[in-house]
Amino acid sequence: MKIGFLMLLVLSLFLFSNGICKSLAARPSVVNIGSILRFNSTTGGVAAVAIRAALEDINSDTTILNGTTLKVDMRDTNCDDGFLGMVEALQFMETDVIAIIGPQCSTIAHIISYVANELQVPLMSFASDATLSSIQFPFFVRTMPSDLYQMAAVAAVVDYYQWKIVTAIYIDDDYGRNGIAALDDELTARRCKISSKIGFPSNAKRSELLNLLITVSNMESRVIILHTGAEPGLKLLSLAKANGLNMMGNGYVWIATDWLSAYLDANSSVPAETINDMQGVLTVRPHTPKSKMKTNLISKWSGLSKKYKHSDIRISAYGFYVYDSVWTVARALDAFFDDGGRISFTNDSRLHDETGGSLHLEAMSVFDMGSKLLGKIREVNFTGVSGQVQFNAKGELIRPAYDIMSIIGNGVRVIGFWSNYTRLLSTILPEDLYSKPPNSSLANQHLYDVIWPGETAQKPRGWAFPSNAKELKIGVPNRFSFKEFVTQDNATGTMKGYCIDVFTQALSLLPYPVTYRFVPFGSGTENPNYDQLVQKVVDNEFDAAIGDIAITMNRTQTVDFTQPFIESGLVILAPVKKHITNSWAFLQPFTLGMWCVTGLSFLVVGVVIWILEHRINDDFRGSPRQQIITIVWFSFSTLFFAHRENTMSTLGRGVLIIWLFVVLIIQSSYTASLTSILTVQQLDTSIRGLDDLKNSDYPIGFQVGSFAEEYMVKELNISKSRLKALGSPDEYAENIKLGPKKGGVMAIVDERPYVELFLSTNCKIAVAGSDFTSRGWGFAFPRDSPLQVDLSTAILTLSENGELQRIHDKWLKTGDCSADNTEFVDSNQLRLESFMGLFLICGAACVLALLIYFGIMIRRYLRHEPPESAISSEPGSSKSKRSLKKFISFVDDREPPKKKRSLSLSSSSMPTTPSSNLPVLEIERPAKTPRNGGVIDIEN
């Protein structure tokens, strides 16, 4: 019994001691991390202090790592010399560290990322190079926003101010090249572009930088993106203002990437001369929201920087991200140990250095549980001094954002923010947007006002025509017909015409000189193909194309057009003949059908009024001859509102009011049409418009080189076999004169400016119908050409000051007959269809009135007709005829006046006389009024 108890006690102590050993092994007393920095740089100094500050806070916090002390081994590296930096970094990897903070240089980060993958050591880098990816380097963890987001913010600023081209100056290393490549992609997505990319080495001399700026000053773009380090960037800004370049004056825009904001934030005392050199420059800075943790770190930064011998350095955005990077490793280690993780290293036989080199590759060892620690790092989620620290599937921080800042006076001013959450510019803090649904409408973009270089609040145009720019090759159509618009002078070889004058006058309004050369396009023996001319602009054979170039949908997809300088829709030319006024011109306003219906309506209305008035109105009674005359007279006298007969019935008055309204409309229309016939020249053509053109099978003419052919085939579905190409105004006139049956055409479809010029000398042809397209002529430029924008403004100025009309009158002055036939006057007579509604209303009123009238008559007839005393033995047909005659007689009779009470004269009511008493006199109205007019004789 005792022996068993003792064995159990020994076993328990053994197991307990093993548990303690396992726990101690899982949580060592000291854990080493590494850091690769460039100590002699501003960012390197900020990072060094931030790492020390984070270690102090972590090691003093008992809730983290449970007594394990975190230590850092910092190494300096040379970012300027890639080879030395690589050697120094590889030597550092000989030490056994479980994570590395840094490096800050993209070149070294690329090299170390390969090594970190092999040694399975998480690399907590704040290098912003966009090509560094966790897909290629799984152990690469980016702890601050990538250049992809920074360049998206810069591109958003460029697009917000509507600049289309920029010049990029960058340091020629991985950081510079890859950053500008990311910027190029972002600008392209916004239909902007980098016109020139100018790189320079990190050790470039002052003279080399000056020559670089001279080159930039001779370029057209005035928007300069500066993606460099602090030292060369400040030199460039200083040189841009000095040496007579005046590149910090009016018209220029400088946008520096986050190197400038990092320099200004980290340096406690920036020389006044340096600040003066960068007035009006825009820059970006990674956004870090305000918090109590951030305020506490800032408040104790001064003491920390002095303690670690960087007293002249303040904290910047880089410092916040580096501080959180160390905390990320600490929190991941805590979770790593809690999950049973152990720190152990194993030598890789592949790294054995048989030659005995100084790199000691055999000293490099693989972190056995590096993958597990990496997983814990990616799962970290906490709020740090830089904001929310959480990684997405790509191993990058979520919700990157940037401050947009303007340098003014002795400091910087935040003019807005860019957030990847909305990918828009806003004056609202990004953290305030996260609680709302993302709104990506460009209408919501807004930035505060900026004071630009040159101390101006007016937004720079962003480009200028350089003084030493190459001569522009401008393609001009060498026309064979309608040479008033544009053609080549055979004597001098120069181009002249309406379009040339518009272009040269618009150029004269530009605030900069433009050197150009006209290049004729076409042989001059026929009109050139304008689609081919536009394509040469697309292919960069021409820098622009000017002339009578129609703005069509297909062309706008490949080039940019200026504001139209003349309206140009497609119209139909057709042969016409004049209407000659004759003695019967007064009959021309109405068609035959209209005359017949109008005359019949007069008679019908007259008959209806006679029926309604005959029983009660003496003006409509009398002999049959008199009544017919009355009907005809009354009907046609209403045309002049001269009828003398009064209407007494309500139904008659209603019908008459409606009829008089119809007469008023007909009379006014007739008067207007007759006036037009007698005073305006009338033209007639067999083609009334586009429908007649489409529905026929006759040939249709078009101008050689015009887009009218393609439009008729594709848009109007007219067979190409019906189309006939015509090359000159003489061919126009000849083919229209011949007509379709003699080898000519039934009509010609062409643009209005050509048509107006043609009609000025051809009076027997006119425009049929109206324009069926709405287009214009413009000058073609390559996509996103800034010259196109300025020329459009100049053309609008020419239009407003009347110069455009003066040029039009100079070249396109029309002849005597153009005013008569420029527009086809439709000679159609007034047709019945135009008034059918009025006639229907009047007819319905007449029918309704007659129905009501005869209904009343039938009711009265049945009420007043005395019943027959005996059953008649007459046949049914005879009885019906007799009843109908009696009804007609009843209707024809004069309606008696309404009955009055019998007048009784009694002795009591009669005045009495002393001599006699008069008897009572009764006056009774006969039952039927006599046919003699209703006169009643009363005898004494």
JSON list of N, CA, C and O in Angstrom, two decimals, residues 365-392:
[
{"chain": "A", "resi": 365, "resn": "SER", "atom": "N", "xyz": [19.57, 29.83, -40.34]},
{"chain": "A", "resi": 365, "resn": "SER", "atom": "CA", "xyz": [18.74, 28.71, -39.90]},
{"chain": "A", "resi": 365, "resn": "SER", "atom": "C", "xyz": [17.28, 29.03, -40.14]},
{"chain": "A", "resi": 365, "resn": "SER", "atom": "O", "xyz": [16.86, 30.19, -40.18]},
{"chain": "A", "resi": 366, "resn": "VAL", "atom": "N", "xyz": [16.51, 27.99, -40.29]},
{"chain": "A", "resi": 366, "resn": "VAL", "atom": "CA", "xyz": [15.08, 28.10, -40.59]},
{"chain": "A", "resi": 366, "resn": "VAL", "atom": "C", "xyz": [14.30, 28.12, -39.29]},
{"chain": "A", "resi": 366, "resn": "VAL", "atom": "O", "xyz": [14.53, 27.29, -38.39]},
{"chain": "A", "resi": 367, "resn": "PHE", "atom": "N", "xyz": [13.37, 29.10, -39.20]},
{"chain": "A", "resi": 367, "resn": "PHE", "atom": "CA", "xyz": [12.49, 29.17, -38.04]},
{"chain": "A", "resi": 367, "resn": "PHE", "atom": "C", "xyz": [11.45, 28.06, -38.22]},
{"chain": "A", "resi": 367, "resn": "PHE", "atom": "O", "xyz": [10.61, 28.09, -39.11]},
{"chain": "A", "resi": 368, "resn": "ASP", "atom": "N", "xyz": [11.50, 27.07, -37.31]},
{"chain": "A", "resi": 368, "resn": "ASP", "atom": "CA", "xyz": [10.70, 25.87, -37.50]},
{"chain": "A", "resi": 368, "resn": "ASP", "atom": "C", "xyz": [9.20, 26.14, -37.53]},
{"chain": "A", "resi": 368, "resn": "ASP", "atom": "O", "xyz": [8.47, 25.52, -38.30]},
{"chain": "A", "resi": 369, "resn": "MET", "atom": "N", "xyz": [8.75, 27.05, -36.68]},
{"chain": "A", "resi": 369, "resn": "MET", "atom": "CA", "xyz": [7.31, 27.31, -36.61]},
{"chain": "A", "resi": 369, "resn": "MET", "atom": "C", "xyz": [6.98, 28.72, -37.15]},
{"chain": "A", "resi": 369, "resn": "MET", "atom": "O", "xyz": [6.07, 29.39, -36.69]},
{"chain": "A", "resi": 370, "resn": "GLY", "atom": "N", "xyz": [7.76, 29.13, -38.15]},
{"chain": "A", "resi": 370, "resn": "GLY", "atom": "CA", "xyz": [7.54, 30.45, -38.75]},
{"chain": "A", "resi": 370, "resn": "GLY", "atom": "C", "xyz": [6.19, 30.59, -39.42]},
{"chain": "A", "resi": 370, "resn": "GLY", "atom": "O", "xyz": [5.54, 31.64, -39.35]},
{"chain": "A", "resi": 371, "resn": "SER", "atom": "N", "xyz": [5.72, 29.50, -40.04]},
{"chain": "A", "resi": 371, "resn": "SER", "atom": "CA", "xyz": [4.41, 29.56, -40.71]},
{"chain": "A", "resi": 371, "resn": "SER", "atom": "C", "xyz": [3.30, 29.77, -39.71]},
{"chain": "A", "resi": 371, "resn": "SER", "atom": "O", "xyz": [2.33, 30.50, -39.98]},
{"chain": "A", "resi": 372, "resn": "LYS", "atom": "N", "xyz": [3.44, 29.16, -38.54]},
{"chain": "A", "resi": 372, "resn": "LYS", "atom": "CA", "xyz": [2.41, 29.32, -37.51]},
{"chain": "A", "resi": 372, "resn": "LYS", "atom": "C", "xyz": [2.38, 30.74, -36.98]},
{"chain": "A", "resi": 372, "resn": "LYS", "atom": "O", "xyz": [1.30, 31.33, -36.80]},
{"chain": "A", "resi": 373, "resn": "LEU", "atom": "N", "xyz": [3.58, 31.33, -36.77]},
{"chain": "A", "resi": 373, "resn": "LEU", "atom": "CA", "xyz": [3.63, 32.72, -36.33]},
{"chain": "A", "resi": 373, "resn": "LEU", "atom": "C", "xyz": [3.07, 33.66, -37.39]},
{"chain": "A", "resi": 373, "resn": "LEU", "atom": "O", "xyz": [2.36, 34.62, -37.08]},
{"chain": "A", "resi": 374, "resn": "LEU", "atom": "N", "xyz": [3.37, 33.35, -38.65]},
{"chain": "A", "resi": 374, "resn": "LEU", "atom": "CA", "xyz": [2.83, 34.17, -39.74]},
{"chain": "A", "resi": 374, "resn": "LEU", "atom": "C", "xyz": [1.31, 34.14, -39.73]},
{"chain": "A", "resi": 374, "resn": "LEU", "atom": "O", "xyz": [0.66, 35.18, -39.93]},
{"chain": "A", "resi": 375, "resn": "GLY", "atom": "N", "xyz": [0.75, 32.98, -39.49]},
{"chain": "A", "resi": 375, "resn": "GLY", "atom": "CA", "xyz": [-0.71, 32.88, -39.42]},
{"chain": "A", "resi": 375, "resn": "GLY", "atom": "C", "xyz": [-1.28, 33.72, -38.30]},
{"chain": "A", "resi": 375, "resn": "GLY", "atom": "O", "xyz": [-2.33, 34.37, -38.46]},
{"chain": "A", "resi": 376, "resn": "LYS", "atom": "N", "xyz": [-0.63, 33.73, -37.15]},
{"chain": "A", "resi": 376, "resn": "LYS", "atom": "CA", "xyz": [-1.10, 34.54, -36.03]},
{"chain": "A", "resi": 376, "resn": "LYS", "atom": "C", "xyz": [-0.99, 36.04, -36.34]},
{"chain": "A", "resi": 376, "resn": "LYS", "atom": "O", "xyz": [-1.83, 36.83, -35.92]},
{"chain": "A", "resi": 377, "resn": "ILE", "atom": "N", "xyz": [0.06, 36.41, -37.07]},
{"chain": "A", "resi": 377, "resn": "ILE", "atom": "CA", "xyz": [0.21, 37.82, -37.47]},
{"chain": "A", "resi": 377, "resn": "ILE", "atom": "C", "xyz": [-0.95, 38.25, -38.36]},
{"chain": "A", "resi": 377, "resn": "ILE", "atom": "O", "xyz": [-1.52, 39.33, -38.20]},
{"chain": "A", "resi": 378, "resn": "ARG", "atom": "N", "xyz": [-1.31, 37.41, -39.31]},
{"chain": "A", "resi": 378, "resn": "ARG", "atom": "CA", "xyz": [-2.40, 37.76, -40.24]},
{"chain": "A", "resi": 378, "resn": "ARG", "atom": "C", "xyz": [-3.75, 37.81, -39.55]},
{"chain": "A", "resi": 378, "resn": "ARG", "atom": "O", "xyz": [-4.69, 38.41, -40.06]},
{"chain": "A", "resi": 379, "resn": "GLU", "atom": "N", "xyz": [-3.85, 37.14, -38.38]},
{"chain": "A", "resi": 379, "resn": "GLU", "atom": "CA", "xyz": [-5.12, 37.13, -37.65]},
{"chain": "A", "resi": 379, "resn": "GLU", "atom": "C", "xyz": [-5.24, 38.27, -36.65]},
{"chain": "A", "resi": 379, "resn": "GLU", "atom": "O", "xyz": [-6.29, 38.43, -36.02]},
{"chain": "A", "resi": 380, "resn": "VAL", "atom": "N", "xyz": [-4.19, 39.07, -36.50]},
{"chain": "A", "resi": 380, "resn": "VAL", "atom": "CA", "xyz": [-4.20, 40.16, -35.53]},
{"chain": "A", "resi": 380, "resn": "VAL", "atom": "C", "xyz": [-5.28, 41.17, -35.88]},
{"chain": "A", "resi": 380, "resn": "VAL", "atom": "O", "xyz": [-5.49, 41.51, -37.05]},
{"chain": "A", "resi": 381, "resn": "ASN", "atom": "N", "xyz": [-5.96, 41.66, -34.87]},
{"chain": "A", "resi": 381, "resn": "ASN", "atom": "CA", "xyz": [-7.00, 42.67, -35.06]},
{"chain": "A", "resi": 381, "resn": "ASN", "atom": "C", "xyz": [-7.09, 43.52, -33.79]},
{"chain": "A", "resi": 381, "resn": "ASN", "atom": "O", "xyz": [-7.60, 43.06, -32.77]},
{"chain": "A", "resi": 382, "resn": "PHE", "atom": "N", "xyz": [-6.55, 44.71, -33.87]},
{"chain": "A", "resi": 382, "resn": "PHE", "atom": "CA", "xyz": [-6.59, 45.61, -32.71]},
{"chain": "A", "resi": 382, "resn": "PHE", "atom": "C", "xyz": [-6.53, 47.06, -33.21]},
{"chain": "A", "resi": 382, "resn": "PHE", "atom": "O", "xyz": [-6.23, 47.31, -34.38]},
{"chain": "A", "resi": 383, "resn": "THR", "atom": "N", "xyz": [-6.82, 47.99, -32.32]},
{"chain": "A", "resi": 383, "resn": "THR", "atom": "CA", "xyz": [-6.75, 49.41, -32.65]},
{"chain": "A", "resi": 383, "resn": "THR", "atom": "C", "xyz": [-5.44, 49.97, -32.11]},
{"chain": "A", "resi": 383, "resn": "THR", "atom": "O", "xyz": [-5.19, 49.94, -30.90]},
{"chain": "A", "resi": 384, "resn": "GLY", "atom": "N", "xyz": [-4.60, 50.45, -33.01]},
{"chain": "A", "resi": 384, "resn": "GLY", "atom": "CA", "xyz": [-3.31, 51.00, -32.64]},
{"chain": "A", "resi": 384, "resn": "GLY", "atom": "C", "xyz": [-3.27, 52.49, -32.84]},
{"chain": "A", "resi": 384, "resn": "GLY", "atom": "O", "xyz": [-4.30, 53.15, -33.07]},
{"chain": "A", "resi": 385, "resn": "VAL", "atom": "N", "xyz": [-2.08, 53.06, -32.79]},
{"chain": "A", "resi": 385, "resn": "VAL", "atom": "CA", "xyz": [-1.94, 54.51, -32.95]},
{"chain": "A", "resi": 385, "resn": "VAL", "atom": "C", "xyz": [-2.17, 54.92, -34.40]},
{"chain": "A", "resi": 385, "resn": "VAL", "atom": "O", "xyz": [-2.49, 56.08, -34.67]},
{"chain": "A", "resi": 386, "resn": "SER", "atom": "N", "xyz": [-2.02, 53.99, -35.33]},
{"chain": "A", "resi": 386, "resn": "SER", "atom": "CA", "xyz": [-2.26, 54.31, -36.75]},
{"chain": "A", "resi": 386, "resn": "SER", "atom": "C", "xyz": [-3.70, 54.03, -37.17]},
{"chain": "A", "resi": 386, "resn": "SER", "atom": "O", "xyz": [-4.07, 54.29, -38.31]},
{"chain": "A", "resi": 387, "resn": "GLY", "atom": "N", "xyz": [-4.49, 53.50, -36.25]},
{"chain": "A", "resi": 387, "resn": "GLY", "atom": "CA", "xyz": [-5.87, 53.16, -36.57]},
{"chain": "A", "resi": 387, "resn": "GLY", "atom": "C", "xyz": [-6.11, 51.67, -36.41]},
{"chain": "A", "resi": 387, "resn": "GLY", "atom": "O", "xyz": [-5.44, 51.00, -35.63]},
{"chain": "A", "resi": 388, "resn": "GLN", "atom": "N", "xyz": [-7.07, 51.17, -37.19]},
{"chain": "A", "resi": 388, "resn": "GLN", "atom": "CA", "xyz": [-7.40, 49.76, -37.12]},
{"chain": "A", "resi": 388, "resn": "GLN", "atom": "C", "xyz": [-6.29, 48.93, -37.77]},
{"chain": "A", "resi": 388, "resn": "GLN", "atom": "O", "xyz": [-5.95, 49.13, -38.93]},
{"chain": "A", "resi": 389, "resn": "VAL", "atom": "N", "xyz": [-5.72, 47.98, -36.99]},
{"chain": "A", "resi": 389, "resn": "VAL", "atom": "CA", "xyz": [-4.67, 47.10, -37.51]},
{"chain": "A", "resi": 389, "resn": "VAL", "atom": "C", "xyz": [-5.29, 45.75, -37.78]},
{"chain": "A", "resi": 389, "resn": "VAL", "atom": "O", "xyz": [-5.60, 44.98, -36.86]},
{"chain": "A", "resi": 390, "resn": "GLN", "atom": "N", "xyz": [-5.53, 45.50, -39.05]},
{"chain": "A", "resi": 390, "resn": "GLN", "atom": "CA", "xyz": [-6.13, 44.24, -39.49]},
{"chain": "A", "resi": 390, "resn": "GLN", "atom": "C", "xyz": [-5.73, 44.02, -40.94]},
{"chain": "A", "resi": 390, "resn": "GLN", "atom": "O", "xyz": [-5.67, 44.97, -41.73]},
{"chain": "A", "resi": 391, "resn": "PHE", "atom": "N", "xyz": [-5.43, 42.78, -41.27]},
{"chain": "A", "resi": 391, "resn": "PHE", "atom": "CA", "xyz": [-4.93, 42.47, -42.60]},
{"chain": "A", "resi": 391, "resn": "PHE", "atom": "C", "xyz": [-5.99, 41.75, -43.42]},
{"chain": "A", "resi": 391, "resn": "PHE", "atom": "O", "xyz": [-6.76, 40.95, -42.89]},
{"chain": "A", "resi": 392, "resn": "ASN", "atom": "N", "xyz": [-6.01, 42.07, -44.72]},
{"chain": "A", "resi": 392, "resn": "ASN", "atom": "CA", "xyz": [-6.94, 41.40, -45.62]},
{"chain": "A", "resi": 392, "resn": "ASN", "atom": "C", "xyz": [-6.30, 40.14, -46.18]},
{"chain": "A", "resi": 392, "resn": "ASN", "atom": "O", "xyz": [-5.21, 39.73, -45.77]}
]
